[in-house]
Amino acid sequence: MARKTIIAGNWKMNKTAAETAAVINELKGLVADVTDAEIVICPTFTSITAAVEAAAGSNVQIGAQNIAWAESGAFTGEISASMLKETGVTWVITGHSERRQYFAETDATVNARTKAALAAGLKVMVCIGETLEEREDEITNAVCEIQLRRGLKGISAEEMANIVIAYEPVWAIGTGKTATPEMAEETHAACRSVLTAMYGEEVAESVRIQYGGSMKAANSAQLVGQTNIDGGLVGGASLVAEDFTALIKNAL
Ligand code: 13P
């Protein structure tokens, strides 16, 4: 079964609403001819409305970078699924390593956030990945298996149609150190084996697994060219419309 490439820009804590609208207005023209990939931009919360308006009618979809597990209540600083739905976003990222590292995100909270998104009809990019120490200790596959099993606990085979996995080796994020295509492919294949054990082959073969970590126009072709790499979750190289367009077009 052919998996459609999905390339998403995670803009992290960058760009005001005005800057977001300007880049999306430029991007949507540059990628208007792209039909072989889903393109998603995930701006910061305060820029989402501007992003949704700028992207309207184009093939650029908009996502959020996080979502609360609760629907409402005393959760200072959090944004709920219904609040996000109202903005018009269709995607949300859960479990990004920066959330795990700086904001005490755990596999259990990733799981709860992912379920809240699915229940609201949002599609989710669930991030997993090992630290440098874990790679050096040769426990990369074990770490990814734990994050997958716990992060997806209780999520049904049917719901997996709305899930994309983003494998992001933590040591490759924002460092310029990309996993080699072979290294990334090995971990992607291992992750797909875990999905096979959890959901069976048909579901596992249909789930897209993105690579993230210093992906850029110069390496997207080799990375996305691997059998089990179905796209990218891109930080730095997604912030400039021309760079991100080149990254996307080289990958296809
Ligand atoms: P960079 O592409 O800047 O390494 O960031 C990757 C990332 O964390 C995307 O979520």
mmCIF file of C-alpha atoms and ligand atoms in Angstrom:
data_model
loop_
_atom_site.group_PDB
_atom_site.id
_atom_site.type_symbol
_atom_site.label_atom_id
_atom_site.label_comp_id
_atom_site.label_asym_id
_atom_site.label_seq_id
_atom_site.Cartn_x
_atom_site.Cartn_y
_atom_site.Cartn_z
ATOM 1 C CA MET A 1 0.000 0.000 0.000
ATOM 2 C CA ALA A 2 1.474 3.336 -1.039
ATOM 3 C CA ARG A 3 1.857 5.802 1.789
ATOM 4 C CA LYS A 4 1.437 9.448 0.843
ATOM 5 C CA THR A 5 4.454 11.550 1.779
ATOM 6 C CA ILE A 6 3.774 14.038 4.561
ATOM 7 C CA ILE A 7 6.111 16.937 5.232
ATOM 8 C CA ALA A 8 5.362 19.213 8.154
ATOM 9 C CA GLY A 9 7.019 22.363 9.395
ATOM 10 C CA ASN A 10 7.225 22.690 13.156
ATOM 11 C CA TRP A 11 7.823 26.377 13.674
ATOM 12 C CA LYS A 12 8.335 25.962 17.441
ATOM 13 C CA MET A 13 8.416 29.349 19.258
ATOM 14 C CA ASN A 14 9.112 31.402 16.148
ATOM 15 C CA LYS A 15 7.209 34.065 14.210
ATOM 16 C CA THR A 16 4.470 36.490 15.197
ATOM 17 C CA ALA A 17 1.036 36.193 13.598
ATOM 18 C CA ALA A 18 1.962 38.768 10.949
ATOM 19 C CA GLU A 19 5.216 36.961 10.120
ATOM 20 C CA THR A 20 3.361 33.647 9.995
ATOM 21 C CA ALA A 21 0.789 34.969 7.519
ATOM 22 C CA ALA A 22 3.516 36.437 5.310
ATOM 23 C CA VAL A 23 5.465 33.168 5.057
ATOM 24 C CA ILE A 24 2.337 31.070 4.446
ATOM 25 C CA ASN A 25 1.165 33.475 1.744
ATOM 26 C CA GLU A 26 4.504 32.997 0.002
ATOM 27 C CA LEU A 27 4.646 29.246 0.613
ATOM 28 C CA LYS A 28 1.179 28.481 -0.723
ATOM 29 C CA GLY A 29 2.108 29.931 -4.109
ATOM 30 C CA LEU A 30 5.382 28.024 -4.249
ATOM 31 C CA VAL A 31 3.813 24.641 -3.399
ATOM 32 C CA ALA A 32 0.520 25.056 -5.284
ATOM 33 C CA ASP A 33 1.663 22.441 -7.829
ATOM 34 C CA VAL A 34 2.562 19.809 -5.204
ATOM 35 C CA THR A 35 0.058 16.956 -5.316
ATOM 36 C CA ASP A 36 2.217 14.023 -4.156
ATOM 37 C CA ALA A 37 2.640 15.174 -0.570
ATOM 38 C CA GLU A 38 0.605 16.491 2.305
ATOM 39 C CA ILE A 39 2.079 19.764 3.559
ATOM 40 C CA VAL A 40 1.437 20.946 7.109
ATOM 41 C CA ILE A 41 2.623 24.027 9.005
ATOM 42 C CA CYS A 42 2.460 24.086 12.796
ATOM 43 C CA PRO A 43 2.850 27.657 14.047
ATOM 44 C CA THR A 44 2.769 28.803 17.638
ATOM 45 C CA PHE A 45 -0.709 29.051 19.234
ATOM 46 C CA THR A 46 -1.087 32.810 18.872
ATOM 47 C CA SER A 47 -0.366 32.592 15.130
ATOM 48 C CA ILE A 48 -2.790 29.753 14.346
ATOM 49 C CA THR A 49 -5.745 31.908 13.337
ATOM 50 C CA ALA A 50 -3.594 33.991 11.000
ATOM 51 C CA ALA A 51 -2.118 30.783 9.576
ATOM 52 C CA VAL A 52 -5.527 29.192 8.963
ATOM 53 C CA GLU A 53 -6.739 32.353 7.210
ATOM 54 C CA ALA A 54 -3.604 32.621 5.059
ATOM 55 C CA ALA A 55 -3.715 28.942 4.076
ATOM 56 C CA ALA A 56 -7.453 28.847 3.268
ATOM 57 C CA GLY A 57 -8.150 27.289 -0.123
ATOM 58 C CA SER A 58 -4.538 26.123 -0.574
ATOM 59 C CA ASN A 59 -2.883 22.722 -0.132
ATOM 60 C CA VAL A 60 -1.147 23.889 3.055
ATOM 61 C CA GLN A 61 -2.743 22.407 6.172
ATOM 62 C CA ILE A 62 -2.332 23.914 9.628
ATOM 63 C CA GLY A 63 -1.558 22.161 12.905
ATOM 64 C CA ALA A 64 -0.891 22.997 16.547
ATOM 65 C CA GLN A 65 2.257 22.093 18.468
ATOM 66 C CA ASN A 66 0.545 20.760 21.583
ATOM 67 C CA ILE A 67 -2.929 20.025 23.010
ATOM 68 C CA ALA A 68 -4.335 19.623 26.510
ATOM 69 C CA TRP A 69 -5.613 16.218 27.631
ATOM 70 C CA ALA A 70 -8.508 17.807 29.490
ATOM 71 C CA GLU A 71 -11.481 19.521 27.872
ATOM 72 C CA SER A 72 -11.579 22.526 30.213
ATOM 73 C CA GLY A 73 -10.832 23.582 33.759
ATOM 74 C CA ALA A 74 -7.932 24.557 35.975
ATOM 75 C CA PHE A 75 -5.014 23.905 33.611
ATOM 76 C CA THR A 76 -3.217 27.248 33.381
ATOM 77 C CA GLY A 77 -1.417 27.723 30.102
ATOM 78 C CA GLU A 78 -3.070 24.813 28.288
ATOM 79 C CA ILE A 79 -5.258 24.825 25.144
ATOM 80 C CA SER A 80 -8.028 22.249 24.712
ATOM 81 C CA ALA A 81 -9.083 20.217 21.697
ATOM 82 C CA SER A 82 -12.329 22.143 21.189
ATOM 83 C CA MET A 83 -10.453 25.446 21.347
ATOM 84 C CA LEU A 84 -8.087 24.168 18.676
ATOM 85 C CA LYS A 85 -10.912 22.781 16.544
ATOM 86 C CA GLU A 86 -12.570 26.183 16.579
ATOM 87 C CA THR A 87 -9.451 27.773 15.032
ATOM 88 C CA GLY A 88 -9.683 25.447 12.036
ATOM 89 C CA VAL A 89 -6.497 23.431 12.600
ATOM 90 C CA THR A 90 -6.642 19.848 11.389
ATOM 91 C CA TRP A 91 -3.395 18.517 12.888
ATOM 92 C CA VAL A 92 -1.632 18.536 16.231
ATOM 93 C CA ILE A 93 1.858 17.465 17.324
ATOM 94 C CA THR A 94 2.188 15.476 20.553
ATOM 95 C CA GLY A 95 5.265 14.304 22.429
ATOM 96 C CA HIS A 96 7.868 16.542 20.843
ATOM 97 C CA SER A 97 11.217 15.984 22.544
ATOM 98 C CA GLU A 98 11.374 19.657 23.553
ATOM 99 C CA ARG A 99 8.087 19.159 25.431
ATOM 100 C CA ARG A 100 9.501 16.010 27.027
ATOM 101 C CA GLN A 101 12.798 17.744 27.897
ATOM 102 C CA TYR A 102 11.628 21.172 29.124
ATOM 103 C CA PHE A 103 7.985 20.691 30.128
ATOM 104 C CA ALA A 104 7.946 17.305 31.847
ATOM 105 C CA GLU A 105 5.997 15.557 29.104
ATOM 106 C CA THR A 106 5.846 11.794 29.697
ATOM 107 C CA ASP A 107 4.611 8.881 27.609
ATOM 108 C CA ALA A 108 1.448 8.916 29.741
ATOM 109 C CA THR A 109 0.712 12.585 29.053
ATOM 110 C CA VAL A 110 1.574 12.111 25.379
ATOM 111 C CA ASN A 111 -0.961 9.290 25.323
ATOM 112 C CA ALA A 112 -3.638 11.390 27.040
ATOM 113 C CA ARG A 113 -3.035 14.377 24.749
ATOM 114 C CA THR A 114 -3.115 12.160 21.664
ATOM 115 C CA LYS A 115 -6.434 10.621 22.735
ATOM 116 C CA ALA A 116 -7.942 14.052 23.344
ATOM 117 C CA ALA A 117 -6.939 15.119 19.841
ATOM 118 C CA LEU A 118 -8.342 11.967 18.226
ATOM 119 C CA ALA A 119 -11.612 12.287 20.140
ATOM 120 C CA ALA A 120 -12.009 15.798 18.698
ATOM 121 C CA GLY A 121 -11.379 14.566 15.165
ATOM 122 C CA LEU A 122 -7.877 16.018 14.883
ATOM 123 C CA LYS A 123 -5.030 14.153 13.195
ATOM 124 C CA VAL A 124 -1.896 13.684 15.257
ATOM 125 C CA MET A 125 1.850 13.563 14.664
ATOM 126 C CA VAL A 126 3.162 11.612 17.650
ATOM 127 C CA CYS A 127 6.883 12.242 18.227
ATOM 128 C CA ILE A 128 9.316 9.660 19.523
ATOM 129 C CA GLY A 129 13.101 9.391 19.546
ATOM 130 C CA GLU A 130 16.193 8.585 21.559
ATOM 131 C CA THR A 131 18.752 10.879 23.195
ATOM 132 C CA LEU A 132 22.444 10.704 22.320
ATOM 133 C CA GLU A 133 23.152 8.793 25.535
ATOM 134 C CA GLU A 134 20.459 6.252 24.689
ATOM 135 C CA ARG A 135 21.892 5.780 21.177
ATOM 136 C CA GLU A 136 25.396 5.330 22.596
ATOM 137 C CA ASP A 137 24.027 2.776 25.053
ATOM 138 C CA GLU A 138 22.525 0.928 22.057
ATOM 139 C CA ILE A 139 18.978 1.110 23.381
ATOM 140 C CA THR A 140 17.508 3.206 20.530
ATOM 141 C CA ASN A 141 15.028 0.573 19.386
ATOM 142 C CA ALA A 142 13.996 -0.242 22.957
ATOM 143 C CA VAL A 143 13.399 3.452 23.742
ATOM 144 C CA CYS A 144 11.309 3.886 20.587
ATOM 145 C CA GLU A 145 9.333 0.733 21.364
ATOM 146 C CA ILE A 146 8.484 1.984 24.857
ATOM 147 C CA GLN A 147 7.471 5.416 23.542
ATOM 148 C CA LEU A 148 5.302 3.805 20.850
ATOM 149 C CA ARG A 149 3.642 1.238 23.120
ATOM 150 C CA ARG A 150 2.953 3.731 25.918
ATOM 151 C CA GLY A 151 2.208 6.703 23.699
ATOM 152 C CA LEU A 152 -0.315 4.717 21.639
ATOM 153 C CA LYS A 153 -1.752 2.670 24.522
ATOM 154 C CA GLY A 154 -5.508 2.195 24.105
ATOM 155 C CA ILE A 155 -5.556 3.732 20.627
ATOM 156 C CA SER A 156 -7.416 1.453 18.218
ATOM 157 C CA ALA A 157 -6.375 0.157 14.813
ATOM 158 C CA GLU A 158 -9.110 2.327 13.250
ATOM 159 C CA GLU A 159 -7.806 5.417 15.046
ATOM 160 C CA MET A 160 -4.328 4.752 13.657
ATOM 161 C CA ALA A 161 -5.634 6.089 10.325
ATOM 162 C CA ASN A 162 -5.397 9.535 11.942
ATOM 163 C CA ILE A 163 -1.936 9.047 13.444
ATOM 164 C CA VAL A 164 1.460 9.758 11.938
ATOM 165 C CA ILE A 165 4.614 8.813 13.838
ATOM 166 C CA ALA A 166 7.496 11.284 13.817
ATOM 167 C CA TYR A 167 10.843 9.657 14.595
ATOM 168 C CA GLU A 168 13.134 12.434 15.763
ATOM 169 C CA PRO A 169 16.491 11.406 17.225
ATOM 170 C CA VAL A 170 16.976 14.066 19.912
ATOM 171 C CA TRP A 171 20.684 14.464 19.116
ATOM 172 C CA ALA A 172 19.825 15.420 15.523
ATOM 173 C CA ILE A 173 17.366 18.199 16.363
ATOM 174 C CA GLY A 174 18.683 21.675 15.655
ATOM 175 C CA THR A 175 22.264 20.419 15.739
ATOM 176 C CA GLY A 176 22.992 20.045 12.030
ATOM 177 C CA LYS A 177 23.760 16.369 12.763
ATOM 178 C CA THR A 178 21.355 14.336 10.666
ATOM 179 C CA ALA A 179 21.018 10.615 11.127
ATOM 180 C CA THR A 180 22.391 9.014 7.975
ATOM 181 C CA PRO A 181 19.595 7.764 5.722
ATOM 182 C CA GLU A 182 20.639 4.184 6.552
ATOM 183 C CA MET A 183 20.652 4.843 10.291
ATOM 184 C CA ALA A 184 17.236 6.500 10.126
ATOM 185 C CA GLU A 185 15.844 3.730 7.930
ATOM 186 C CA GLU A 186 16.985 1.090 10.402
ATOM 187 C CA THR A 187 15.078 2.769 13.237
ATOM 188 C CA HIS A 188 12.026 3.477 11.069
ATOM 189 C CA ALA A 189 11.907 -0.218 10.114
ATOM 190 C CA ALA A 190 12.201 -1.186 13.787
ATOM 191 C CA CYS A 191 9.330 1.184 14.648
ATOM 192 C CA ARG A 192 7.202 -0.336 11.905
ATOM 193 C CA SER A 193 7.881 -3.789 13.372
ATOM 194 C CA VAL A 194 6.581 -2.559 16.719
ATOM 195 C CA LEU A 195 3.448 -1.244 14.965
ATOM 196 C CA THR A 196 3.056 -4.646 13.288
ATOM 197 C CA ALA A 197 3.214 -6.360 16.673
ATOM 198 C CA MET A 198 0.673 -3.890 18.072
ATOM 199 C CA TYR A 199 -1.769 -3.565 15.167
ATOM 200 C CA GLY A 200 -0.963 -6.194 12.540
ATOM 201 C CA GLU A 201 0.743 -5.814 9.209
ATOM 202 C CA GLU A 202 -1.998 -4.035 7.271
ATOM 203 C CA VAL A 203 -2.246 -1.140 9.743
ATOM 204 C CA ALA A 204 1.532 -0.995 10.272
ATOM 205 C CA GLU A 205 2.142 -0.773 6.527
ATOM 206 C CA SER A 206 -0.356 2.065 6.198
ATOM 207 C CA VAL A 207 0.973 4.275 9.032
ATOM 208 C CA ARG A 208 3.337 7.005 7.889
ATOM 209 C CA ILE A 209 6.583 7.489 9.805
ATOM 210 C CA GLN A 210 8.247 10.887 9.339
ATOM 211 C CA TYR A 211 11.883 11.619 10.050
ATOM 212 C CA GLY A 212 12.836 14.757 11.973
ATOM 213 C CA GLY A 213 16.205 16.224 12.890
ATOM 214 C CA SER A 214 18.201 18.644 10.719
ATOM 215 C CA MET A 215 16.293 17.706 7.571
ATOM 216 C CA LYS A 216 16.969 20.239 4.809
ATOM 217 C CA ALA A 217 16.794 20.637 1.042
ATOM 218 C CA ALA A 218 20.217 18.989 0.682
ATOM 219 C CA ASN A 219 19.270 15.729 2.438
ATOM 220 C CA SER A 220 15.496 15.341 2.086
ATOM 221 C CA ALA A 221 15.747 13.263 -1.096
ATOM 222 C CA GLN A 222 18.040 10.640 0.451
ATOM 223 C CA LEU A 223 16.042 10.469 3.679
ATOM 224 C CA VAL A 224 12.548 10.318 2.192
ATOM 225 C CA GLY A 225 13.919 7.935 -0.466
ATOM 226 C CA GLN A 226 14.254 5.215 2.189
ATOM 227 C CA THR A 227 11.608 2.487 2.200
ATOM 228 C CA ASN A 228 10.227 3.248 5.660
ATOM 229 C CA ILE A 229 10.683 7.042 5.711
ATOM 230 C CA ASP A 230 7.423 8.624 4.619
ATOM 231 C CA GLY A 231 8.180 12.307 5.044
ATOM 232 C CA GLY A 232 9.625 14.785 7.463
ATOM 233 C CA LEU A 233 8.939 16.916 10.511
ATOM 234 C CA VAL A 234 11.113 19.930 9.893
ATOM 235 C CA GLY A 235 12.212 22.694 12.245
ATOM 236 C CA GLY A 236 14.766 25.260 11.087
ATOM 237 C CA ALA A 237 14.533 24.504 7.367
ATOM 238 C CA SER A 238 10.776 25.110 7.333
ATOM 239 C CA LEU A 239 10.936 28.737 8.485
ATOM 240 C CA VAL A 240 11.755 30.240 5.084
ATOM 241 C CA ALA A 241 9.232 29.532 2.299
ATOM 242 C CA GLU A 242 11.809 28.993 -0.458
ATOM 243 C CA ASP A 243 13.969 26.644 1.646
ATOM 244 C CA PHE A 244 10.988 24.588 2.740
ATOM 245 C CA THR A 245 9.679 24.395 -0.827
ATOM 246 C CA ALA A 246 13.061 23.125 -2.048
ATOM 247 C CA LEU A 247 13.121 20.547 0.761
ATOM 248 C CA ILE A 248 9.621 19.344 -0.206
ATOM 249 C CA LYS A 249 10.235 19.227 -3.946
ATOM 250 C CA ASN A 250 13.590 17.438 -3.573
ATOM 251 C CA ALA A 251 11.905 14.782 -1.436
ATOM 252 C CA LEU A 252 9.309 13.917 -4.097
HETATM 253 P P1 13P B 1 15.319 20.844 13.123
HETATM 254 O O1 13P B 1 14.823 20.515 11.735
HETATM 255 O O2 13P B 1 15.547 22.305 13.354
HETATM 256 O O3 13P B 1 16.486 19.973 13.497
HETATM 257 O O4 13P B 1 14.133 20.450 14.131
HETATM 258 C C1 13P B 1 13.509 19.218 13.985
HETATM 259 C C2 13P B 1 12.317 19.182 14.868
HETATM 260 O O5 13P B 1 12.417 19.176 16.073
HETATM 261 C C3 13P B 1 10.995 19.185 14.228
HETATM 262 O O6 13P B 1 9.992 18.907 15.137
#
